[in-house]
CSV table of N, CA and C in Angstrom, one decimal:
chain,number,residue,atom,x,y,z
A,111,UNK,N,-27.9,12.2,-0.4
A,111,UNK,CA,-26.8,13.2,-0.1
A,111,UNK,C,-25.5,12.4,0.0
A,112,UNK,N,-24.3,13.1,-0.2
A,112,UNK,CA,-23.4,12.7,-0.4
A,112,UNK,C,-22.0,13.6,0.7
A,113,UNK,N,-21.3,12.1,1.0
A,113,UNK,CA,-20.3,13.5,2.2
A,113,UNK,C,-19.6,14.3,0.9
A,114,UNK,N,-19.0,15.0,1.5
A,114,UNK,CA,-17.8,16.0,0.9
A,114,UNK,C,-16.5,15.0,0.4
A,115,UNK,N,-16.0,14.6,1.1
A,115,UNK,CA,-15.3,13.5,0.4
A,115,UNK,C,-15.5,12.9,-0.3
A,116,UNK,N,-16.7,12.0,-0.9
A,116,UNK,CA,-17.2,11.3,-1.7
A,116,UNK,C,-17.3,12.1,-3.2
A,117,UNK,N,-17.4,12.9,-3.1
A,117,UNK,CA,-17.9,14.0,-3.8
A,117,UNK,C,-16.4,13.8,-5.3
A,118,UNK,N,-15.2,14.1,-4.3
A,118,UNK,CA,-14.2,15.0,-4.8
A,118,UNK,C,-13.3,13.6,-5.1
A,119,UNK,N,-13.6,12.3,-4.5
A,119,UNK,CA,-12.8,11.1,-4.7
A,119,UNK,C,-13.3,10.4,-6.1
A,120,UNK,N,-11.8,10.6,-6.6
A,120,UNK,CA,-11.7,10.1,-8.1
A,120,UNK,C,-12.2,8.8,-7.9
A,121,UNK,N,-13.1,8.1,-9.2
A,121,UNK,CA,-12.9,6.8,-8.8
A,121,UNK,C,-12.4,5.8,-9.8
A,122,UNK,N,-11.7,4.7,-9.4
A,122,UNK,CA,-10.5,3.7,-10.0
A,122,UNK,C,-10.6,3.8,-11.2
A,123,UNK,N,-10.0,4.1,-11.8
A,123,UNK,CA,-9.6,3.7,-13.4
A,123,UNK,C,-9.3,2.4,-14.0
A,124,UNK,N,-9.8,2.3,-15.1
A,124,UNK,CA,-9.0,0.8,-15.4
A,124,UNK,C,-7.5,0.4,-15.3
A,125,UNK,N,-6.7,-0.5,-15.3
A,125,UNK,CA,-5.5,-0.8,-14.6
A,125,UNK,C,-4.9,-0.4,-16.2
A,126,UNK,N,-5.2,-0.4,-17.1
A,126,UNK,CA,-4.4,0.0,-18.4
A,126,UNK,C,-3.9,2.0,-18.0
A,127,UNK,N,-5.1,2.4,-17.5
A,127,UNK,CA,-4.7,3.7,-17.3
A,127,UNK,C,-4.4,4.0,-15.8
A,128,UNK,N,-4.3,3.5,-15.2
A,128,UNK,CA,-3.1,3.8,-14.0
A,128,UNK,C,-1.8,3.3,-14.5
A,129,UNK,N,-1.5,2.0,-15.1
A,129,UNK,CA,-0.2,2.0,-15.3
A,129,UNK,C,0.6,2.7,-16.2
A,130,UNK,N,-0.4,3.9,-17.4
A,130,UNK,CA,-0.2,4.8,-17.9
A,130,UNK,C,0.4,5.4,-17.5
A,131,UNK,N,-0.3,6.1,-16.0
A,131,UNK,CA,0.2,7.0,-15.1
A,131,UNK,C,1.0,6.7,-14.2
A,132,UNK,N,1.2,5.7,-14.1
A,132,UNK,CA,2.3,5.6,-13.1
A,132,UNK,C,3.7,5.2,-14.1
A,133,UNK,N,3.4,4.7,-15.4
A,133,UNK,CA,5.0,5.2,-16.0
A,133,UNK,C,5.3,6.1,-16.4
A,134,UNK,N,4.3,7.0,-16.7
A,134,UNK,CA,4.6,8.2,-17.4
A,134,UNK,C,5.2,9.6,-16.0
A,135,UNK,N,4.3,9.3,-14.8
A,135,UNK,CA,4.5,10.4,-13.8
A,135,UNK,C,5.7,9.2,-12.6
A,136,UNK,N,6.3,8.4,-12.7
A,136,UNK,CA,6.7,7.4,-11.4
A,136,UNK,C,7.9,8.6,-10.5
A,137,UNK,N,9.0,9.4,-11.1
A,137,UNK,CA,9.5,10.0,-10.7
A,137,UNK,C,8.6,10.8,-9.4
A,138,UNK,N,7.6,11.6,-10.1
A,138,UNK,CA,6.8,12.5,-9.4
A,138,UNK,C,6.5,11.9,-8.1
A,139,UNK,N,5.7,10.5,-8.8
A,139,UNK,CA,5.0,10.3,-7.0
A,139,UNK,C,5.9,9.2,-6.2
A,140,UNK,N,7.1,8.6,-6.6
A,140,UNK,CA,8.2,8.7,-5.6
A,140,UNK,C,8.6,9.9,-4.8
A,141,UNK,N,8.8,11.2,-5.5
A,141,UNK,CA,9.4,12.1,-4.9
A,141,UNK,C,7.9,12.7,-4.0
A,142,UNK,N,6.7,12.7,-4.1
A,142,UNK,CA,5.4,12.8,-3.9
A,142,UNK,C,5.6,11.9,-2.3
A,143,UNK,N,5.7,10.6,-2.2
A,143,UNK,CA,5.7,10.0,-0.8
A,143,UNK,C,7.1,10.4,-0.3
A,144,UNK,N,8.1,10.3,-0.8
A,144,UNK,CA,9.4,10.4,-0.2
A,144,UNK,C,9.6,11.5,0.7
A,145,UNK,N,8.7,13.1,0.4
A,145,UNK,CA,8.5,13.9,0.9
A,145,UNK,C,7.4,13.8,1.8
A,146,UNK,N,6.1,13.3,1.9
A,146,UNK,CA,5.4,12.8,3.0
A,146,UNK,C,5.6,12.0,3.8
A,147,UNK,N,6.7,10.9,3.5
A,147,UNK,CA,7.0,9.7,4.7
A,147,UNK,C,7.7,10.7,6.5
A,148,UNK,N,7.8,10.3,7.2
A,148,UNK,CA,8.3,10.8,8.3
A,148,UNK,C,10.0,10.7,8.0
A,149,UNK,N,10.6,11.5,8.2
A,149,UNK,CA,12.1,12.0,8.3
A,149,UNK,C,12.7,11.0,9.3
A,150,UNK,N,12.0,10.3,10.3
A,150,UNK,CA,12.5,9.5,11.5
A,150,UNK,C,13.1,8.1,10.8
A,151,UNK,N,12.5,7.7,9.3
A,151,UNK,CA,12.7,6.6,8.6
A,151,UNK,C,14.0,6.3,8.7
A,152,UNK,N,15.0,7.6,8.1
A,152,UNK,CA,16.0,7.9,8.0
A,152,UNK,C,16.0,8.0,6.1
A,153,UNK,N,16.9,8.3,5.5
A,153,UNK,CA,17.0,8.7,4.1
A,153,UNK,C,16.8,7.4,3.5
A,154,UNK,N,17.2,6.5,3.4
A,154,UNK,CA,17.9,4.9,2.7
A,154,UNK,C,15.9,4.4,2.8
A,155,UNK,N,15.7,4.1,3.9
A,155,UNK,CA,14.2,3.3,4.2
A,155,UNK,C,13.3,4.1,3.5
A,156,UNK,N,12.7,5.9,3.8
A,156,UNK,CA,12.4,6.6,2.6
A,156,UNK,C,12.5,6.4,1.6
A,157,UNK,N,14.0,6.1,1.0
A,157,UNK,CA,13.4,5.7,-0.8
A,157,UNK,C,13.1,5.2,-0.7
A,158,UNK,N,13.5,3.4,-0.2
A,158,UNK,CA,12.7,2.1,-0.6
A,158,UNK,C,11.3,2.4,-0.6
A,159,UNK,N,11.0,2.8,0.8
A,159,UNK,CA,9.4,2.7,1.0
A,159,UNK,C,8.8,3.5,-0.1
A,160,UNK,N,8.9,4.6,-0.8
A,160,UNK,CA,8.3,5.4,-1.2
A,160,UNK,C,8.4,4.6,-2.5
A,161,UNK,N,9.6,4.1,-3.4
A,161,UNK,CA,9.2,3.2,-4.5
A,161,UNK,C,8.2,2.2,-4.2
A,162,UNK,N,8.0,1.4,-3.0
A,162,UNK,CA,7.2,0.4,-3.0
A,162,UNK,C,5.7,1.0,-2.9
A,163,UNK,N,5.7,2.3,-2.3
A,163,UNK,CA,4.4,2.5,-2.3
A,163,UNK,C,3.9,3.2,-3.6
A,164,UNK,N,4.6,3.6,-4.5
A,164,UNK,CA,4.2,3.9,-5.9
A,164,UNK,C,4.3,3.0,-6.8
A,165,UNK,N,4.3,1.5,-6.5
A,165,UNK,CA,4.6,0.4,-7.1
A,165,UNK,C,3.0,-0.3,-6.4
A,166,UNK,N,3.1,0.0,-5.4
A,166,UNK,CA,1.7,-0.4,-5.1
A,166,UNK,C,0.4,0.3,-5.1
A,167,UNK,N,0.3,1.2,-6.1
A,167,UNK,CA,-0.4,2.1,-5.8
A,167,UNK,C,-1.8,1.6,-7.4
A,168,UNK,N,-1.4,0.7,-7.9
A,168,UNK,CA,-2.1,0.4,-9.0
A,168,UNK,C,-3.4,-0.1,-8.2
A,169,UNK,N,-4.6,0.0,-9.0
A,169,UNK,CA,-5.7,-0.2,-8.6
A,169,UNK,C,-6.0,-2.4,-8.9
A,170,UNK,N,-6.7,-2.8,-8.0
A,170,UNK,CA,-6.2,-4.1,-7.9
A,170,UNK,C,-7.7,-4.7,-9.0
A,171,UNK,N,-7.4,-5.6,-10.2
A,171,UNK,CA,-8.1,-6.0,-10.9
A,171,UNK,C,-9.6,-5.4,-11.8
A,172,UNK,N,-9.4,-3.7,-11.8
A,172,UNK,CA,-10.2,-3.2,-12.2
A,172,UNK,C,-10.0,-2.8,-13.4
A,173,UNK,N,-11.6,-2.9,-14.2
A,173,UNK,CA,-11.5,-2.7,-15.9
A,173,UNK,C,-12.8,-2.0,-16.3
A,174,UNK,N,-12.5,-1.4,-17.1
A,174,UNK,CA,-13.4,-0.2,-17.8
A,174,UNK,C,-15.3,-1.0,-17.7
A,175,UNK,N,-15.1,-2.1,-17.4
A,175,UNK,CA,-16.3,-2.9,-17.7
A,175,UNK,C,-16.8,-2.7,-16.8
A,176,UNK,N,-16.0,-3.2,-15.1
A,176,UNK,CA,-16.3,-3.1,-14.2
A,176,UNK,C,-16.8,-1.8,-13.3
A,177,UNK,N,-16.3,-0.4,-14.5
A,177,UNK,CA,-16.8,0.4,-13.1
A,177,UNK,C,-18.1,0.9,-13.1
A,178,UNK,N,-19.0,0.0,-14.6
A,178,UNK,CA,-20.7,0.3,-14.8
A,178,UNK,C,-21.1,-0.1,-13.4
A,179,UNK,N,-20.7,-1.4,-13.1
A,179,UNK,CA,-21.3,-2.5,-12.1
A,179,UNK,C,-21.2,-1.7,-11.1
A,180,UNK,N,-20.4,-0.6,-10.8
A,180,UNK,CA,-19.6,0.1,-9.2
A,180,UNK,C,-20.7,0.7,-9.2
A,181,UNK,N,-21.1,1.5,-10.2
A,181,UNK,CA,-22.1,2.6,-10.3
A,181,UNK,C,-23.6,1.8,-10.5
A,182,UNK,N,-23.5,0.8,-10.3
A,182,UNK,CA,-25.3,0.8,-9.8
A,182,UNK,C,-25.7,0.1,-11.4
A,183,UNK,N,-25.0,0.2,-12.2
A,183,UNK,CA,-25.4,-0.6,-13.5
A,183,UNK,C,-25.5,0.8,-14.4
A,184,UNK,N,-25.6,1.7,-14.3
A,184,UNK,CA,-25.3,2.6,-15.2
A,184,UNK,C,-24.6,3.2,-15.6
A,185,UNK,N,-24.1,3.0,-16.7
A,185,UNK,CA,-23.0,4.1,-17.9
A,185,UNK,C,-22.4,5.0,-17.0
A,186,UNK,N,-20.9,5.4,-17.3
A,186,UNK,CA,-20.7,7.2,-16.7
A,186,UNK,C,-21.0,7.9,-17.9
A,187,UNK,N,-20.9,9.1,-17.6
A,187,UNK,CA,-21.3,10.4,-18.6
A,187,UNK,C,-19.9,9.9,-19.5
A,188,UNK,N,-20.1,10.3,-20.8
A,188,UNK,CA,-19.1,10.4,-21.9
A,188,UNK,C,-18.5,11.8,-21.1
A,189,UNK,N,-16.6,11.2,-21.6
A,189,UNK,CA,-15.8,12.6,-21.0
A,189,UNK,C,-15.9,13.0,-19.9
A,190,UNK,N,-16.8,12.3,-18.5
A,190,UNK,CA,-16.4,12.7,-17.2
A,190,UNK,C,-15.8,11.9,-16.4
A,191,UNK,N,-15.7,10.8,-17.1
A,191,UNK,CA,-14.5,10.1,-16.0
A,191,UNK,C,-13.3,9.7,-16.6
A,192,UNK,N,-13.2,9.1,-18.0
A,192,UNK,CA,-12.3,8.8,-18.5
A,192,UNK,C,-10.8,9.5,-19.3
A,193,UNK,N,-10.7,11.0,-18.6
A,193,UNK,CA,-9.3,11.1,-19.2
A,193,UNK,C,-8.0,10.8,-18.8
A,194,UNK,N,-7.0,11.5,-19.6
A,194,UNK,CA,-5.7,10.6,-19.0
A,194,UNK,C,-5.6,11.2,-17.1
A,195,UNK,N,-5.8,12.3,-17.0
A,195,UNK,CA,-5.5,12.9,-15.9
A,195,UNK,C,-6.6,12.1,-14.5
A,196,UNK,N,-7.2,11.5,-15.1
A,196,UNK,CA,-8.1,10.5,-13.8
A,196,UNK,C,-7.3,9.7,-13.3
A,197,UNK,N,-6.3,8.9,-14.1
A,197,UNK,CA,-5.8,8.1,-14.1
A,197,UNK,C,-4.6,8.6,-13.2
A,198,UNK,N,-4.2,9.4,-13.0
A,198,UNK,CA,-2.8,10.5,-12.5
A,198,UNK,C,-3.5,10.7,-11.1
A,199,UNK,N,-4.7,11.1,-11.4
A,199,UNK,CA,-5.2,11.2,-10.1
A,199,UNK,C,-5.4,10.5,-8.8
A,200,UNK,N,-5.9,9.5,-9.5
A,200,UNK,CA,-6.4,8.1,-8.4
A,200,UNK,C,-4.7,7.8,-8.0
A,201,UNK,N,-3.9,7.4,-9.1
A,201,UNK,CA,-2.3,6.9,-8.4
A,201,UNK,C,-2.2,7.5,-7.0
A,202,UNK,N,-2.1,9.2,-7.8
A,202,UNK,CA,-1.4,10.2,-6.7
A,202,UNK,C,-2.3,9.9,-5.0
A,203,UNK,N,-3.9,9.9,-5.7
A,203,UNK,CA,-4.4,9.4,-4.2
A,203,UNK,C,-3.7,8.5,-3.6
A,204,UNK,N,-3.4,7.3,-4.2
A,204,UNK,CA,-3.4,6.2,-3.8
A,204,UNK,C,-2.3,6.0,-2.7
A,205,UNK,N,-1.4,6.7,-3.4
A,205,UNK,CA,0.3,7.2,-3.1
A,205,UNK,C,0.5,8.1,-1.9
A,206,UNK,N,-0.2,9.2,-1.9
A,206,UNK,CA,-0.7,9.9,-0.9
A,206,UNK,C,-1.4,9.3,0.4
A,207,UNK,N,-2.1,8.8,0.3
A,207,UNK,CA,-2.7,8.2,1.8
A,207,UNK,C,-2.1,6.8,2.1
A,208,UNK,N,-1.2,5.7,1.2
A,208,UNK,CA,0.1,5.1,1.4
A,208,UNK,C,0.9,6.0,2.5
A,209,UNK,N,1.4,6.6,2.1
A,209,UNK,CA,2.5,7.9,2.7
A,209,UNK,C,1.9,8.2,3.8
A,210,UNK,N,0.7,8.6,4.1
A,210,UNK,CA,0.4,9.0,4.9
A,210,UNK,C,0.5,8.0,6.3
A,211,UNK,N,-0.7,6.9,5.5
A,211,UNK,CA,-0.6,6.0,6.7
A,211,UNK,C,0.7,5.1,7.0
A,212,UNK,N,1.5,5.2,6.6
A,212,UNK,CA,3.1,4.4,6.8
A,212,UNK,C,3.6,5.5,7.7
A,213,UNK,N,3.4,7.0,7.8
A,213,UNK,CA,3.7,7.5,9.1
A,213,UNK,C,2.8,7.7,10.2
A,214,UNK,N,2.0,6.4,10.3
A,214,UNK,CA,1.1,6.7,11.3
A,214,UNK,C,1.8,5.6,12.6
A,215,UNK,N,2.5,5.6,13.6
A,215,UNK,CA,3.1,4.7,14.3
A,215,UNK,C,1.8,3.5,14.7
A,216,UNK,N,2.9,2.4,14.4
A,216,UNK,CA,2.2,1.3,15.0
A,216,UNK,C,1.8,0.9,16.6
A,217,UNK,N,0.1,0.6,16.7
A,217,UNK,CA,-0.1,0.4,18.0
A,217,UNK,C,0.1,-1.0,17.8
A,218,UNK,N,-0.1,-1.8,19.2
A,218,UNK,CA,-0.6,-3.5,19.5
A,218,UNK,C,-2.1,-4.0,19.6
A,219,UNK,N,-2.6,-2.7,19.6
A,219,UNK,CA,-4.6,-3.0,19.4
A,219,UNK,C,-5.0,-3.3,17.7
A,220,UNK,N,-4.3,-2.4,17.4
A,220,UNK,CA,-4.6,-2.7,15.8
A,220,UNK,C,-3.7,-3.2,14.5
A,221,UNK,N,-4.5,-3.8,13.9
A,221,UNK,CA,-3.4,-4.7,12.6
A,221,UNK,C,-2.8,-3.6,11.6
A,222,UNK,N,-1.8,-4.0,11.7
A,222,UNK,CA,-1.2,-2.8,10.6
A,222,UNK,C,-2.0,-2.3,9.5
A,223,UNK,N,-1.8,-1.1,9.3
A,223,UNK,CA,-2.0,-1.2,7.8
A,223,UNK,C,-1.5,-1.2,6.8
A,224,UNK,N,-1.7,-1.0,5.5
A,224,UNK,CA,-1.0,-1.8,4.0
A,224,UNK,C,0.4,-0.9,4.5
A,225,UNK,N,-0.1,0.1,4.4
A,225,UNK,CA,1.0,1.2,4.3
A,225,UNK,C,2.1,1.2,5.4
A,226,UNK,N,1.7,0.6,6.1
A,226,UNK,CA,2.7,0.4,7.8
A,226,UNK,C,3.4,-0.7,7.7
A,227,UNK,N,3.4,-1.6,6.9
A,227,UNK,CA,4.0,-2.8,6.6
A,227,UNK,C,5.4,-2.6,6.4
A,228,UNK,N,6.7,-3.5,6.9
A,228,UNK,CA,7.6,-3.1,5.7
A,228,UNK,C,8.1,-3.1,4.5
A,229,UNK,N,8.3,-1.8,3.9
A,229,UNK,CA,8.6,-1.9,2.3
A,229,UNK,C,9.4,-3.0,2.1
A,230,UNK,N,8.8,-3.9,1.0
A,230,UNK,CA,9.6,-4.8,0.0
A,230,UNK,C,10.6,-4.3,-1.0
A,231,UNK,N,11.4,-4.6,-1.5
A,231,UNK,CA,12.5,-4.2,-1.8
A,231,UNK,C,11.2,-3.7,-3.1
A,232,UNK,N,11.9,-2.6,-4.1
A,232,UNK,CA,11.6,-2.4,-5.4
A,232,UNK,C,11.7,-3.2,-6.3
A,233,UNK,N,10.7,-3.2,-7.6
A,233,UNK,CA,10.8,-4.4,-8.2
A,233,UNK,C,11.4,-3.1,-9.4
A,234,UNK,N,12.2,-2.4,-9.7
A,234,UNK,CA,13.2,-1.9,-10.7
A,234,UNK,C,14.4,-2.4,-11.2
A,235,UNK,N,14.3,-2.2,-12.5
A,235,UNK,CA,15.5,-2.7,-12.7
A,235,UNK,C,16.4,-1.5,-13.6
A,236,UNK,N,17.6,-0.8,-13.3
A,236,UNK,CA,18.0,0.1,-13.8
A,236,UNK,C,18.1,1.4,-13.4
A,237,UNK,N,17.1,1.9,-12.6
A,237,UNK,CA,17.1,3.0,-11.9
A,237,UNK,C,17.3,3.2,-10.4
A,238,UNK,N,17.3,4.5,-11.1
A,238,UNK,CA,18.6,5.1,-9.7
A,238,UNK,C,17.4,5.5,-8.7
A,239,UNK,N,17.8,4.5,-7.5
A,239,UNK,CA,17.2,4.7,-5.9
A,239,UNK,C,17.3,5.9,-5.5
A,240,UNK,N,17.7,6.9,-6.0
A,240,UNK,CA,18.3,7.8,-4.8
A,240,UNK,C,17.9,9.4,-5.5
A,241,UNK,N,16.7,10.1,-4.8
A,241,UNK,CA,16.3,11.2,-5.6
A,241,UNK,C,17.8,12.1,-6.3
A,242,UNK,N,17.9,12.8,-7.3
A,242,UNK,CA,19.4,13.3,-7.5
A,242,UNK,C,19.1,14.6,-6.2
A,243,UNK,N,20.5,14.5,-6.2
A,243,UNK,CA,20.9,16.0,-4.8
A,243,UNK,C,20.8,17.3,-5.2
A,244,UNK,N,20.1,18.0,-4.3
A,244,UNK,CA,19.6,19.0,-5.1
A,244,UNK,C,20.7,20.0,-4.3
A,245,UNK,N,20.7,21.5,-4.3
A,245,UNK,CA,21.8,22.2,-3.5
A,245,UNK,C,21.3,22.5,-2.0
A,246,UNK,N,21.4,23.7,-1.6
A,246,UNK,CA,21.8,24.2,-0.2
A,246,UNK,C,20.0,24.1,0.0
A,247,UNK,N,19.3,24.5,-1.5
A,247,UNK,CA,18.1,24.9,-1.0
A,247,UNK,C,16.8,23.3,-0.9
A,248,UNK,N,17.3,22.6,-1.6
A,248,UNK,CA,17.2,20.9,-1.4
A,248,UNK,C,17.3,20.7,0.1
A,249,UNK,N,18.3,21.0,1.1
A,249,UNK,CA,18.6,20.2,2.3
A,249,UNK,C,17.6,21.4,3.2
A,250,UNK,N,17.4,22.4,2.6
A,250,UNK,CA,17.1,23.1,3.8
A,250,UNK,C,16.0,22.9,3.8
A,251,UNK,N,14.9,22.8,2.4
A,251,UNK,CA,13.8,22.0,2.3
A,251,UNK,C,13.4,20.9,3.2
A,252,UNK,N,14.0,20.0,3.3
A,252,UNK,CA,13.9,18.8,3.6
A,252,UNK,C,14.4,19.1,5.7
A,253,UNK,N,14.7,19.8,5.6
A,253,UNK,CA,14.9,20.3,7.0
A,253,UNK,C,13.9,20.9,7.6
A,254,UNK,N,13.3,21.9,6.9
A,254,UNK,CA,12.1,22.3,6.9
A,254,UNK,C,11.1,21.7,7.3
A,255,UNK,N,10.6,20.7,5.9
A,255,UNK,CA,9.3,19.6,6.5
A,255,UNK,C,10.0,18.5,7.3
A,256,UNK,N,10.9,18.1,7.8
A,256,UNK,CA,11.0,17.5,8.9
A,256,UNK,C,10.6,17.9,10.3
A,257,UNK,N,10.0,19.4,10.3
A,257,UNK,CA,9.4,19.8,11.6
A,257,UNK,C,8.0,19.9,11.4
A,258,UNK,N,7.8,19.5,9.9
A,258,UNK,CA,6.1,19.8,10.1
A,258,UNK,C,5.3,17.9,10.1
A,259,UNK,N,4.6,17.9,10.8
A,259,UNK,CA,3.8,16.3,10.4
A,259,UNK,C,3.3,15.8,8.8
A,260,UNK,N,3.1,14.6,9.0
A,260,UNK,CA,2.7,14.0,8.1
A,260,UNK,C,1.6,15.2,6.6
A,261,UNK,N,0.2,15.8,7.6
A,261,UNK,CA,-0.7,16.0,6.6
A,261,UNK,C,-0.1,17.5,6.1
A,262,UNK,N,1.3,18.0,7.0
A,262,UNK,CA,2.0,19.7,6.7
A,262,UNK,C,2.3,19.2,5.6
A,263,UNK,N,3.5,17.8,5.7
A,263,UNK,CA,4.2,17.9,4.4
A,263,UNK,C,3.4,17.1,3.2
A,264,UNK,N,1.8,16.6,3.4
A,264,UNK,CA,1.4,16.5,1.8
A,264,UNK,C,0.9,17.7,1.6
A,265,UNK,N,0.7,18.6,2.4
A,265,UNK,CA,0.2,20.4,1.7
A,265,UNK,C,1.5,20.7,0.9
C-alpha cells in the first residue's frame, strides 16, 4: 500500500528535461515562489530568493538510466512517465516546497533547511530581477496574500 502522497509525487526526471523546463517555464516559477515566500522578506530579498530557488530546483545528477534502478530494476510503462510536462512538474514541486520551507522561521534545535539558507546571489546574466509592475490590481493582489500564510498563498 501506498500513502496518498506517494501516489500523486512526480518522480525526478532526467536533468536534460528539467532544464528543459526550467528554461522554457523560468519566468513562471520565479513568479510561482515570489508569490509563496513570506511578504516579511521585504520585496528586494523575495526576488533574489525566488530566482535562487528556481535555479536550485534542478534534480541533482539524475539520468533516464537511473530511474530503472529507483524503481526496483524495472522499466517504467512506455508514455507514463516521460513527457515534457513531468518535467514542468517535478521543477514546480521542487520550487514549491523551496518557497515553502524558506518561510518556515528558523529555530536553534534544528539545522536549517536548503530552503532557509540565504539566497545566493542569481547566476543570470541579462535579465531583469524585478517581476514587471503590474497596476492597482497587482498591488492589491499582493496585499492580499500578505495576510494569508505560506500554504494560502501556494493555493
Amino acid at each position: 500500500m501506498t500513502a496518498p502522497d506517494t501516489a500523486t509525487r512526480p518522480l525526478p526526471p532526467d536533468v536534460e528535461q528539467a532544464e528543459a523546463a526550467i528554461v522554457e517555464h523560468y519566468p513562471r516559477l520565479v513568479r510561482l515562489a515570489y508569490l509563496v515566500l513570506p511578504p516579511s522578506l521585504g520585496r528586494n530579498r523575495r526576488v533574489l530568493t525566488a530566482h535562487s530557488l528556481a535555479q536550485r530546483a534542478l534534480p541533482r545528477g539524475r539520468r533516464a538510466t537511473d530511474a530503472a534502478a529507483v524503481q526496483g530494476g524495472v522499466p517504467a510503462q512506455r508514455g507514463g512517465l516521460g513527457g515534457p510536462e513531468s518535467g514542468y512538474a517535478y521543477v514546480r514541486l521542487r520550487v514549491l516546497r523551496s518557497a515553502l520551507e524558506a518561510g518556515v522561521p528558523l529555530t536553534f534545535k534544528a539545522l536549517p533547511l536548503r530552503g532557509q539558507l540565504p539566497a545566493l546571489l542569481p547566476q543570470v546574466w541579462g535579465l531583469r530581477l524585478f517581476p514587471r509592475a503590474g497596476g492597482a490590481e497587482e498591488l492589491a493582489l499582493d496585499q492580499w496574500l500578505a495576510t494569508l500564510n505560506g500554504p494560502g498563498r501556494a493555493a
